Amino acid sequence: MKVSKIMLKCMILILFVAGFIQAQGSGRIRGKVLDKETGEVLPGANVLLEGTSIGAAASFEGEYYIRSIPPGNYTMVVKYLGYKDERIPVTVVAGKTIEVDVELEYVALETGEVVITAQAEGQMEAINQQLSANTIKNIVSSDRIKDIPDVNAAESVARLPGISLIRSGGEGQKVTIRGLSPQYNVMMVNGVRLQSTDRENRSVDLNMIAPNILSGIEVTKVLTADMDADAVGGTVNLRISKAREGLHTNFSAQGGYASLANDNPYGNYRLAALVSNRVFDNKLGIQLSVYIDNYNRNSDRLSASYTTNVESITNEGLIPTLLNDVNIYDDVRDRKRYGGSLVFDYQFSNGTLLLNNFIGSLKEHQIQQRNYFTTSYDWRGYATDREFTNTVISNALQGEFEFYNVNMDFSISNSITTQRHPGDLTLDMRTRSGGVQGWVPDSVIAGKENQVSPSVLLNHLQVLGQDKIVNNVNTLKRDIDETAQSAIFNVKIPYNFFSYISGDLKLGGKYERNTRKNDETAWYIDVDRGGLALDFNTLLRDVAWTDLGITKEDNGLKASLFADPDYDIGDFLSGEEGIGSNVFYNKVSIWKMHRLADIAKEYGYYLPDPLGSTQYDYNYTRNFYAFYLMTEMKIGKFITLTPGLRYEKFGFDYTADSTYVFGRLTTPGEYYYDYKEVHWDSTKDDNWFPQILLRIKPANWLDIRLASTKSIIYPDYRAVSPYLFIDTYGDPVLRMGNPYLKTAITQNYDVYVSVYDNYIGLFTAGLFYKEIENLIVPITYFTKDASKINYRYPLTPNQRTTVYTWTNLEEKSYVRGIELDWQTHFWFLPSFLKGLVLNINYTHINSETRYPYFKSVAIGSGIFKKYTYIDTTRSGRLINQPNDILNLTIGYDIGDFSARLSFQYTDNVLRSAHTVYQELDSYTAPYSRWDFTAYQKLPWLKGLQVYLNINNITNRPDRQFVSVLEKLSGVEYYGTTADLGVRYSF
């Protein structure tokens, strides 16, 4: 706090001095930086008045603006890596603005080469924007996105240093930055924050956004005071440009192939279009972009769970893990994306007004056939017809104006996220006693040493078809709505002292109001139980329901009546796991399943499930305030200091349900239960965030950046909810949120060194270190003492209750890492080698935290031996943190042909830490994949090209393991996909 006060006093002093200097009179220089041959803008170009600290960087539109220049004669130096420096004499007059557009010449012209290659142009754009940023930032350039677009925005981000993905169906869904889970990162579109797409936490999916409409992506890893402080890992900003001068259009169409799409392997497609123009003397710009696509994301999947044998210890000192059950899935999944943007901008004499409108939506239809086997000869079959739609929308009115040499900008925005599950229908089947036969090896049976894979269990069991019956059918409907209205206002005042110290003093504030609602409704009918179910079965036999062939002699509802004989599983798990398609004992006709539910609804047997309809419902409202003061101070030619101080305050209201289940009624499927709404409005907090960044440029080829920043982690929606769900029917279980959770505070340190020139390109080495205090984690424990849960509900005094909730860790958590990044193109090599382009980055991450750990301890011996649990902690890494990440892209351009081969590697990731047994921790296996993309410009029409994308060339699956002994707990094959398309632009 003492440091914060000192920083605040210093910046207030600068504010008064800056105001005095403004009154003395100064001039301004503005203009654009362009490629001399093509006329394209060069974003990130560095413009400096020689012999002073005064300068500016070109914006995404290639525009620069230097304010508060003392009158006099100067030499303006313009630099852009890959181009020759340009030196221009200028004369600055007090109170005047002079216009200077600068054209730079590609450095390879010195060797006689006159054309910059496509990939090299995009690479240089990214490098120069990264070098000109006032923080630590990685860039995906517009050229790289538009020339060969990825399937979604998450995949476009994935090749940057320190980025790993959480995948779904073979494509990226959520972004992890520096090993920090997606909910610890901020996602934005044109500076407008996207709201969470997740049911329980604050993470945002990016798989509903096609990159075709984007003009660039920024990943900012070090906070400045004008940024939201909860971007602990980083901020991903998806940029959408405004209209350029003249009429421009871009249209692309592609078809695709998916190797696991048995019915229609060539059904993938994408259509995208963009049109823009400027009218009224180029004052008004209009740009419209749209996309629509359909992708088959079928996959084969296996999962397994394990239990422990606490009676024995292995040679490694671990409790043996024993196979408990196995699930196998056939997922038929189609994804449709649509979206677009509509951007208006109007240029005034002293500024710009911008209206941004964006929508991205993903609709998925999934049919899942699932078989569940246990080592105790049980089988369950499930067929699910699921459909959901995720949509993100943002609208923002943004402006930037200058009044009397003072720059002011504002943003008024509305951000919306919706998730719709109109009705996920599931048919649940089981066997009668003795319905599963076969020989199960002794080593699989609980209590024996277990070295058997899930495939052995599956290949030794057989489910008898005549003994399969329908257990129940159920439906879940879910609606999630979140909106955020925000207002941001910033003021930037330039200053300089004797031309050797110059900069901008910036201050501003933000207000945001979030509302979020989750509403779920469930229905069901227990077909295989007495009471109401017997009446329903009688109805089915008596009604003329001949499409299923039910007869009066049927005892229960046979699962075979729902079989689809034409259902084709295909080559399950690509034939690589030793499991054949013959282990699929349920291949359900989806329309028959729907017919059963429709009959139950029509005759009043489809009952609402109060438990499924209440325990996840909530309403959440948050009010957020922030203000900041910062300066970017340039001291001479070599040093830039960016200190800042930010203040944030928030409070939220929360309404959820408290549900108490204490038995079943005589009619099966119904419960004795009680529930009520719980309201909570007592959570409020405020924090100060001192941020400081130092940049040193001791040479024209060297850039050193040091940063010390502070950030915050807000509790997830489900974690901080006041909900309670206690079930004393059977073994008592209590699930509850924890509104007493504190925010977690992170102290961050970064050191980055960059070496660059026209031959090296850009090589960067960086270190980062984070200390997290009060990290929030889920916890499971056992208690009979109500004081353990703040007396919020009575517990069963004579039985141990299992409690599931969240807590703040008492000890600090740590994240450490190194990032290496090299971007270059070999324009100086002879002959065909000059077309080579290289991007390679490597990240090593190490984290440490102390998870709550309930250690099992034996008391007594023999038949009287009992086990108790000791509350302690154990060391582990953070969830979703990989140890190593490697990205390699080798590109080649020659003439009108461009191609790139990409390799991605992510080391194993901790997915979950078990509260009681570390032997049951879950990991992913190391993941790697190869992708290939290429395009060829066609000679028949300027701007016409054909392109090819091939993803996951080697059909690499996702794998998961339990325990450091790597017991297989999951594998998913999603096949190889390919897209062939044509693009036209002018």
PDB file of N, CA and C in Angstrom, residues 549-627:
ATOM      1  N   GLY A 549     -43.661 -52.651 -31.554  1.00  0.00           N
ATOM      2  CA  GLY A 549     -43.941 -54.077 -31.464  1.00  0.00           C
ATOM      3  C   GLY A 549     -44.134 -54.587 -30.060  1.00  0.00           C
ATOM      4  N   ILE A 550     -44.623 -53.759 -29.143  1.00  0.00           N
ATOM      5  CA  ILE A 550     -44.858 -54.205 -27.774  1.00  0.00           C
ATOM      6  C   ILE A 550     -46.087 -55.114 -27.744  1.00  0.00           C
ATOM      7  N   THR A 551     -46.004 -56.200 -27.017  1.00  0.00           N
ATOM      8  CA  THR A 551     -47.124 -57.126 -26.864  1.00  0.00           C
ATOM      9  C   THR A 551     -47.508 -57.219 -25.404  1.00  0.00           C
ATOM     10  N   LYS A 552     -48.677 -57.741 -25.149  1.00  0.00           N
ATOM     11  CA  LYS A 552     -49.161 -57.862 -23.778  1.00  0.00           C
ATOM     12  C   LYS A 552     -48.347 -58.850 -22.964  1.00  0.00           C
ATOM     13  N   GLU A 553     -47.616 -59.716 -23.651  1.00  0.00           N
ATOM     14  CA  GLU A 553     -46.821 -60.714 -22.932  1.00  0.00           C
ATOM     15  C   GLU A 553     -45.487 -60.158 -22.454  1.00  0.00           C
ATOM     16  N   ASP A 554     -45.109 -58.958 -22.909  1.00  0.00           N
ATOM     17  CA  ASP A 554     -43.819 -58.398 -22.527  1.00  0.00           C
ATOM     18  C   ASP A 554     -43.790 -58.109 -21.030  1.00  0.00           C
ATOM     19  N   ASN A 555     -42.712 -58.525 -20.396  1.00  0.00           N
ATOM     20  CA  ASN A 555     -42.491 -58.252 -18.982  1.00  0.00           C
ATOM     21  C   ASN A 555     -41.475 -57.121 -18.880  1.00  0.00           C
ATOM     22  N   GLY A 556     -41.960 -55.908 -18.615  1.00  0.00           N
ATOM     23  CA  GLY A 556     -41.084 -54.758 -18.692  1.00  0.00           C
ATOM     24  C   GLY A 556     -40.921 -54.324 -20.132  1.00  0.00           C
ATOM     25  N   LEU A 557     -40.104 -53.324 -20.316  1.00  0.00           N
ATOM     26  CA  LEU A 557     -39.887 -52.769 -21.651  1.00  0.00           C
ATOM     27  C   LEU A 557     -38.524 -53.232 -22.147  1.00  0.00           C
ATOM     28  N   LYS A 558     -38.517 -54.125 -23.118  1.00  0.00           N
ATOM     29  CA  LYS A 558     -37.267 -54.705 -23.599  1.00  0.00           C
ATOM     30  C   LYS A 558     -36.453 -53.675 -24.375  1.00  0.00           C
ATOM     31  N   ALA A 559     -35.168 -53.630 -24.090  1.00  0.00           N
ATOM     32  CA  ALA A 559     -34.293 -52.707 -24.797  1.00  0.00           C
ATOM     33  C   ALA A 559     -34.197 -53.051 -26.278  1.00  0.00           C
ATOM     34  N   SER A 560     -34.377 -54.317 -26.609  1.00  0.00           N
ATOM     35  CA  SER A 560     -34.262 -54.731 -28.011  1.00  0.00           C
ATOM     36  C   SER A 560     -35.314 -54.066 -28.888  1.00  0.00           C
ATOM     37  N   LEU A 561     -36.423 -53.610 -28.280  1.00  0.00           N
ATOM     38  CA  LEU A 561     -37.464 -52.926 -29.054  1.00  0.00           C
ATOM     39  C   LEU A 561     -36.965 -51.595 -29.616  1.00  0.00           C
ATOM     40  N   PHE A 562     -35.905 -51.052 -29.025  1.00  0.00           N
ATOM     41  CA  PHE A 562     -35.385 -49.761 -29.454  1.00  0.00           C
ATOM     42  C   PHE A 562     -34.132 -49.892 -30.318  1.00  0.00           C
ATOM     43  N   ALA A 563     -33.777 -51.103 -30.654  1.00  0.00           N
ATOM     44  CA  ALA A 563     -32.544 -51.341 -31.409  1.00  0.00           C
ATOM     45  C   ALA A 563     -32.663 -50.787 -32.823  1.00  0.00           C
ATOM     46  N   ASP A 564     -31.558 -50.272 -33.308  1.00  0.00           N
ATOM     47  CA  ASP A 564     -31.456 -49.818 -34.700  1.00  0.00           C
ATOM     48  C   ASP A 564     -30.494 -50.754 -35.417  1.00  0.00           C
ATOM     49  N   PRO A 565     -30.991 -51.690 -36.201  1.00  0.00           N
ATOM     50  CA  PRO A 565     -30.106 -52.682 -36.839  1.00  0.00           C
ATOM     51  C   PRO A 565     -29.184 -52.071 -37.884  1.00  0.00           C
ATOM     52  N   ASP A 566     -29.510 -50.879 -38.341  1.00  0.00           N
ATOM     53  CA  ASP A 566     -28.695 -50.239 -39.382  1.00  0.00           C
ATOM     54  C   ASP A 566     -27.631 -49.315 -38.815  1.00  0.00           C
ATOM     55  N   TYR A 567     -27.575 -49.195 -37.486  1.00  0.00           N
ATOM     56  CA  TYR A 567     -26.598 -48.287 -36.882  1.00  0.00           C
ATOM     57  C   TYR A 567     -25.193 -48.854 -37.054  1.00  0.00           C
ATOM     58  N   ASP A 568     -24.301 -48.048 -37.627  1.00  0.00           N
ATOM     59  CA  ASP A 568     -22.948 -48.505 -37.947  1.00  0.00           C
ATOM     60  C   ASP A 568     -21.946 -47.816 -37.025  1.00  0.00           C
ATOM     61  N   ILE A 569     -21.310 -48.584 -36.150  1.00  0.00           N
ATOM     62  CA  ILE A 569     -20.286 -48.042 -35.257  1.00  0.00           C
ATOM     63  C   ILE A 569     -19.016 -47.709 -36.022  1.00  0.00           C
ATOM     64  N   GLY A 570     -18.743 -48.444 -37.076  1.00  0.00           N
ATOM     65  CA  GLY A 570     -17.524 -48.235 -37.837  1.00  0.00           C
ATOM     66  C   GLY A 570     -16.331 -48.904 -37.193  1.00  0.00           C
ATOM     67  N   ASP A 571     -15.158 -48.441 -37.546  1.00  0.00           N
ATOM     68  CA  ASP A 571     -13.908 -49.001 -37.028  1.00  0.00           C
ATOM     69  C   ASP A 571     -13.623 -48.350 -35.681  1.00  0.00           C
ATOM     70  N   PHE A 572     -14.120 -48.951 -34.616  1.00  0.00           N
ATOM     71  CA  PHE A 572     -14.105 -48.314 -33.302  1.00  0.00           C
ATOM     72  C   PHE A 572     -12.683 -48.067 -32.822  1.00  0.00           C
ATOM     73  N   LEU A 573     -12.445 -46.824 -32.354  1.00  0.00           N
ATOM     74  CA  LEU A 573     -11.122 -46.393 -31.888  1.00  0.00           C
ATOM     75  C   LEU A 573     -10.053 -46.658 -32.929  1.00  0.00           C
ATOM     76  N   SER A 574     -10.468 -46.537 -34.203  1.00  0.00           N
ATOM     77  CA  SER A 574      -9.573 -46.728 -35.352  1.00  0.00           C
ATOM     78  C   SER A 574      -8.879 -48.080 -35.329  1.00  0.00           C
ATOM     79  N   GLY A 575      -9.431 -49.043 -34.575  1.00  0.00           N
ATOM     80  CA  GLY A 575      -8.858 -50.383 -34.502  1.00  0.00           C
ATOM     81  C   GLY A 575      -7.529 -50.451 -33.780  1.00  0.00           C
ATOM     82  N   GLU A 576      -7.204 -49.396 -33.017  1.00  0.00           N
ATOM     83  CA  GLU A 576      -5.874 -49.305 -32.413  1.00  0.00           C
ATOM     84  C   GLU A 576      -5.820 -49.762 -30.958  1.00  0.00           C
ATOM     85  N   GLU A 577      -6.967 -49.962 -30.309  1.00  0.00           N
ATOM     86  CA  GLU A 577      -6.964 -50.230 -28.872  1.00  0.00           C
ATOM     87  C   GLU A 577      -7.333 -51.663 -28.528  1.00  0.00           C
ATOM     88  N   GLY A 578      -7.449 -52.535 -29.529  1.00  0.00           N
ATOM     89  CA  GLY A 578      -7.788 -53.927 -29.277  1.00  0.00           C
ATOM     90  C   GLY A 578      -9.223 -54.144 -28.862  1.00  0.00           C
ATOM     91  N   ILE A 579     -10.108 -53.223 -29.231  1.00  0.00           N
ATOM     92  CA  ILE A 579     -11.521 -53.318 -28.866  1.00  0.00           C
ATOM     93  C   ILE A 579     -12.338 -53.261 -30.141  1.00  0.00           C
ATOM     94  N   GLY A 580     -13.160 -54.256 -30.372  1.00  0.00           N
ATOM     95  CA  GLY A 580     -13.974 -54.294 -31.571  1.00  0.00           C
ATOM     96  C   GLY A 580     -15.323 -53.638 -31.367  1.00  0.00           C
ATOM     97  N   SER A 581     -16.047 -53.394 -32.464  1.00  0.00           N
ATOM     98  CA  SER A 581     -17.367 -52.782 -32.375  1.00  0.00           C
ATOM     99  C   SER A 581     -18.393 -53.732 -31.766  1.00  0.00           C
ATOM    100  N   ASN A 582     -18.039 -55.024 -31.614  1.00  0.00           N
ATOM    101  CA  ASN A 582     -18.982 -55.999 -31.041  1.00  0.00           C
ATOM    102  C   ASN A 582     -19.271 -55.743 -29.568  1.00  0.00           C
ATOM    103  N   VAL A 583     -18.479 -54.893 -28.907  1.00  0.00           N
ATOM    104  CA  VAL A 583     -18.742 -54.600 -27.498  1.00  0.00           C
ATOM    105  C   VAL A 583     -19.856 -53.568 -27.340  1.00  0.00           C
ATOM    106  N   PHE A 584     -20.337 -52.995 -28.438  1.00  0.00           N
ATOM    107  CA  PHE A 584     -21.463 -52.067 -28.356  1.00  0.00           C
ATOM    108  C   PHE A 584     -22.759 -52.870 -28.336  1.00  0.00           C
ATOM    109  N   TYR A 585     -23.360 -52.960 -27.142  1.00  0.00           N
ATOM    110  CA  TYR A 585     -24.570 -53.750 -26.987  1.00  0.00           C
ATOM    111  C   TYR A 585     -25.837 -52.905 -27.085  1.00  0.00           C
ATOM    112  N   ASN A 586     -25.681 -51.588 -27.136  1.00  0.00           N
ATOM    113  CA  ASN A 586     -26.856 -50.767 -27.413  1.00  0.00           C
ATOM    114  C   ASN A 586     -26.590 -49.919 -28.645  1.00  0.00           C
ATOM    115  N   LYS A 587     -27.426 -50.077 -29.631  1.00  0.00           N
ATOM    116  CA  LYS A 587     -27.406 -49.261 -30.837  1.00  0.00           C
ATOM    117  C   LYS A 587     -28.856 -48.813 -31.022  1.00  0.00           C
ATOM    118  N   VAL A 588     -29.175 -47.722 -30.373  1.00  0.00           N
ATOM    119  CA  VAL A 588     -30.565 -47.331 -30.178  1.00  0.00           C
ATOM    120  C   VAL A 588     -31.071 -46.514 -31.352  1.00  0.00           C
ATOM    121  N   SER A 589     -32.303 -46.783 -31.726  1.00  0.00           N
ATOM    122  CA  SER A 589     -33.012 -45.963 -32.705  1.00  0.00           C
ATOM    123  C   SER A 589     -33.464 -44.677 -32.016  1.00  0.00           C
ATOM    124  N   ILE A 590     -32.980 -43.556 -32.491  1.00  0.00           N
ATOM    125  CA  ILE A 590     -33.245 -42.290 -31.810  1.00  0.00           C
ATOM    126  C   ILE A 590     -34.719 -41.897 -31.924  1.00  0.00           C
ATOM    127  N   TRP A 591     -35.317 -42.155 -33.067  1.00  0.00           N
ATOM    128  CA  TRP A 591     -36.721 -41.753 -33.206  1.00  0.00           C
ATOM    129  C   TRP A 591     -37.630 -42.587 -32.307  1.00  0.00           C
ATOM    130  N   LYS A 592     -37.289 -43.857 -32.054  1.00  0.00           N
ATOM    131  CA  LYS A 592     -38.073 -44.673 -31.135  1.00  0.00           C
ATOM    132  C   LYS A 592     -37.927 -44.161 -29.701  1.00  0.00           C
ATOM    133  N   MET A 593     -36.729 -43.734 -29.354  1.00  0.00           N
ATOM    134  CA  MET A 593     -36.511 -43.155 -28.033  1.00  0.00           C
ATOM    135  C   MET A 593     -37.375 -41.897 -27.848  1.00  0.00           C
ATOM    136  N   HIS A 594     -37.425 -41.059 -28.867  1.00  0.00           N
ATOM    137  CA  HIS A 594     -38.265 -39.865 -28.796  1.00  0.00           C
ATOM    138  C   HIS A 594     -39.746 -40.239 -28.725  1.00  0.00           C
ATOM    139  N   ARG A 595     -40.109 -41.300 -29.431  1.00  0.00           N
ATOM    140  CA  ARG A 595     -41.509 -41.730 -29.417  1.00  0.00           C
ATOM    141  C   ARG A 595     -41.941 -42.148 -28.016  1.00  0.00           C
ATOM    142  N   LEU A 596     -41.042 -42.831 -27.292  1.00  0.00           N
ATOM    143  CA  LEU A 596     -41.347 -43.241 -25.930  1.00  0.00           C
ATOM    144  C   LEU A 596     -41.592 -42.023 -25.042  1.00  0.00           C
ATOM    145  N   ALA A 597     -40.711 -41.018 -25.147  1.00  0.00           N
ATOM    146  CA  ALA A 597     -40.877 -39.808 -24.342  1.00  0.00           C
ATOM    147  C   ALA A 597     -42.157 -39.072 -24.717  1.00  0.00           C
ATOM    148  N   ASP A 598     -42.475 -39.034 -26.007  1.00  0.00           N
ATOM    149  CA  ASP A 598     -43.695 -38.343 -26.447  1.00  0.00           C
ATOM    150  C   ASP A 598     -44.948 -39.005 -25.876  1.00  0.00           C
ATOM    151  N   ILE A 599     -44.964 -40.350 -25.851  1.00  0.00           N
ATOM    152  CA  ILE A 599     -46.107 -41.061 -25.278  1.00  0.00           C
ATOM    153  C   ILE A 599     -46.250 -40.713 -23.795  1.00  0.00           C
ATOM    154  N   ALA A 600     -45.116 -40.701 -23.068  1.00  0.00           N
ATOM    155  CA  ALA A 600     -45.155 -40.374 -21.646  1.00  0.00           C
ATOM    156  C   ALA A 600     -45.687 -38.960 -21.425  1.00  0.00           C
ATOM    157  N   LYS A 601     -45.281 -38.016 -22.270  1.00  0.00           N
ATOM    158  CA  LYS A 601     -45.775 -36.644 -22.143  1.00  0.00           C
ATOM    159  C   LYS A 601     -47.269 -36.574 -22.467  1.00  0.00           C
ATOM    160  N   GLU A 602     -47.663 -37.235 -23.540  1.00  0.00           N
ATOM    161  CA  GLU A 602     -49.040 -37.144 -24.010  1.00  0.00           C
ATOM    162  C   GLU A 602     -50.037 -37.654 -22.962  1.00  0.00           C
ATOM    163  N   TYR A 603     -49.664 -38.713 -22.234  1.00  0.00           N
ATOM    164  CA  TYR A 603     -50.596 -39.327 -21.282  1.00  0.00           C
ATOM    165  C   TYR A 603     -50.304 -38.931 -19.828  1.00  0.00           C
ATOM    166  N   GLY A 604     -49.426 -37.934 -19.648  1.00  0.00           N
ATOM    167  CA  GLY A 604     -49.221 -37.403 -18.313  1.00  0.00           C
ATOM    168  C   GLY A 604     -48.311 -38.198 -17.412  1.00  0.00           C
ATOM    169  N   TYR A 605     -47.472 -39.059 -17.977  1.00  0.00           N
ATOM    170  CA  TYR A 605     -46.561 -39.869 -17.166  1.00  0.00           C
ATOM    171  C   TYR A 605     -45.143 -39.281 -17.105  1.00  0.00           C
ATOM    172  N   TYR A 606     -44.892 -38.233 -17.858  1.00  0.00           N
ATOM    173  CA  TYR A 606     -43.550 -37.639 -17.866  1.00  0.00           C
ATOM    174  C   TYR A 606     -43.519 -36.577 -16.776  1.00  0.00           C
ATOM    175  N   LEU A 607     -42.862 -36.892 -15.652  1.00  0.00           N
ATOM    176  CA  LEU A 607     -42.971 -36.089 -14.446  1.00  0.00           C
ATOM    177  C   LEU A 607     -41.796 -35.129 -14.302  1.00  0.00           C
ATOM    178  N   PRO A 608     -42.035 -33.957 -13.750  1.00  0.00           N
ATOM    179  CA  PRO A 608     -40.911 -33.054 -13.450  1.00  0.00           C
ATOM    180  C   PRO A 608     -40.061 -33.631 -12.325  1.00  0.00           C
ATOM    181  N   ASP A 609     -38.760 -33.486 -12.468  1.00  0.00           N
ATOM    182  CA  ASP A 609     -37.814 -33.946 -11.447  1.00  0.00           C
ATOM    183  C   ASP A 609     -37.407 -32.732 -10.620  1.00  0.00           C
ATOM    184  N   PRO A 610     -37.909 -32.619  -9.390  1.00  0.00           N
ATOM    185  CA  PRO A 610     -37.616 -31.406  -8.607  1.00  0.00           C
ATOM    186  C   PRO A 610     -36.143 -31.256  -8.263  1.00  0.00           C
ATOM    187  N   LEU A 611     -35.449 -32.365  -8.138  1.00  0.00           N
ATOM    188  CA  LEU A 611     -34.028 -32.262  -7.789  1.00  0.00           C
ATOM    189  C   LEU A 611     -33.213 -31.755  -8.967  1.00  0.00           C
ATOM    190  N   GLY A 612     -33.462 -32.331 -10.139  1.00  0.00           N
ATOM    191  CA  GLY A 612     -32.749 -31.871 -11.316  1.00  0.00           C
ATOM    192  C   GLY A 612     -33.146 -30.484 -11.746  1.00  0.00           C
ATOM    193  N   SER A 613     -34.298 -30.003 -11.259  1.00  0.00           N
ATOM    194  CA  SER A 613     -34.805 -28.707 -11.670  1.00  0.00           C
ATOM    195  C   SER A 613     -34.468 -27.577 -10.712  1.00  0.00           C
ATOM    196  N   THR A 614     -33.843 -27.875  -9.575  1.00  0.00           N
ATOM    197  CA  THR A 614     -33.599 -26.822  -8.588  1.00  0.00           C
ATOM    198  C   THR A 614     -32.139 -26.654  -8.204  1.00  0.00           C
ATOM    199  N   GLN A 615     -31.380 -27.737  -8.112  1.00  0.00           N
ATOM    200  CA  GLN A 615     -30.076 -27.620  -7.452  1.00  0.00           C
ATOM    201  C   GLN A 615     -29.061 -26.809  -8.253  1.00  0.00           C
ATOM    202  N   TYR A 616     -29.264 -26.624  -9.566  1.00  0.00           N
ATOM    203  CA  TYR A 616     -28.300 -25.847 -10.345  1.00  0.00           C
ATOM    204  C   TYR A 616     -28.832 -24.468 -10.741  1.00  0.00           C
ATOM    205  N   ASP A 617     -30.037 -24.114 -10.325  1.00  0.00           N
ATOM    206  CA  ASP A 617     -30.593 -22.805 -10.680  1.00  0.00           C
ATOM    207  C   ASP A 617     -29.963 -21.698  -9.829  1.00  0.00           C
ATOM    208  N   TYR A 618     -29.702 -20.562 -10.449  1.00  0.00           N
ATOM    209  CA  TYR A 618     -29.211 -19.418  -9.685  1.00  0.00           C
ATOM    210  C   TYR A 618     -29.414 -18.135 -10.483  1.00  0.00           C
ATOM    211  N   ASN A 619     -29.402 -17.019  -9.756  1.00  0.00           N
ATOM    212  CA  ASN A 619     -29.397 -15.670 -10.321  1.00  0.00           C
ATOM    213  C   ASN A 619     -28.252 -14.903  -9.682  1.00  0.00           C
ATOM    214  N   TYR A 620     -27.488 -14.225 -10.513  1.00  0.00           N
ATOM    215  CA  TYR A 620     -26.257 -13.582 -10.048  1.00  0.00           C
ATOM    216  C   TYR A 620     -26.202 -12.174 -10.628  1.00  0.00           C
ATOM    217  N   THR A 621     -25.896 -11.192  -9.785  1.00  0.00           N
ATOM    218  CA  THR A 621     -25.722  -9.806 -10.235  1.00  0.00           C
ATOM    219  C   THR A 621     -24.457  -9.246  -9.600  1.00  0.00           C
ATOM    220  N   ARG A 622     -23.635  -8.615 -10.415  1.00  0.00           N
ATOM    221  CA  ARG A 622     -22.392  -8.030  -9.907  1.00  0.00           C
ATOM    222  C   ARG A 622     -22.274  -6.590 -10.387  1.00  0.00           C
ATOM    223  N   ASN A 623     -21.876  -5.719  -9.490  1.00  0.00           N
ATOM    224  CA  ASN A 623     -21.533  -4.345  -9.828  1.00  0.00           C
ATOM    225  C   ASN A 623     -20.031  -4.152  -9.633  1.00  0.00           C
ATOM    226  N   PHE A 624     -19.397  -3.556 -10.636  1.00  0.00           N
ATOM    227  CA  PHE A 624     -17.933  -3.455 -10.652  1.00  0.00           C
ATOM    228  C   PHE A 624     -17.543  -2.017 -10.986  1.00  0.00           C
ATOM    229  N   TYR A 625     -16.587  -1.483 -10.208  1.00  0.00           N
ATOM    230  CA  TYR A 625     -16.089  -0.131 -10.431  1.00  0.00           C
ATOM    231  C   TYR A 625     -14.560  -0.185 -10.474  1.00  0.00           C
ATOM    232  N   ALA A 626     -13.979   0.663 -11.318  1.00  0.00           N
ATOM    233  CA  ALA A 626     -12.521   0.731 -11.369  1.00  0.00           C
ATOM    234  C   ALA A 626     -12.088   2.122 -11.816  1.00  0.00           C
ATOM    235  N   PHE A 627     -10.959   2.572 -11.324  1.00  0.00           N
ATOM    236  CA  PHE A 627     -10.310   3.753 -11.891  1.00  0.00           C
ATOM    237  C   PHE A 627      -8.802   3.556 -11.797  1.00  0.00           C
TER     238      PHE A 627
END
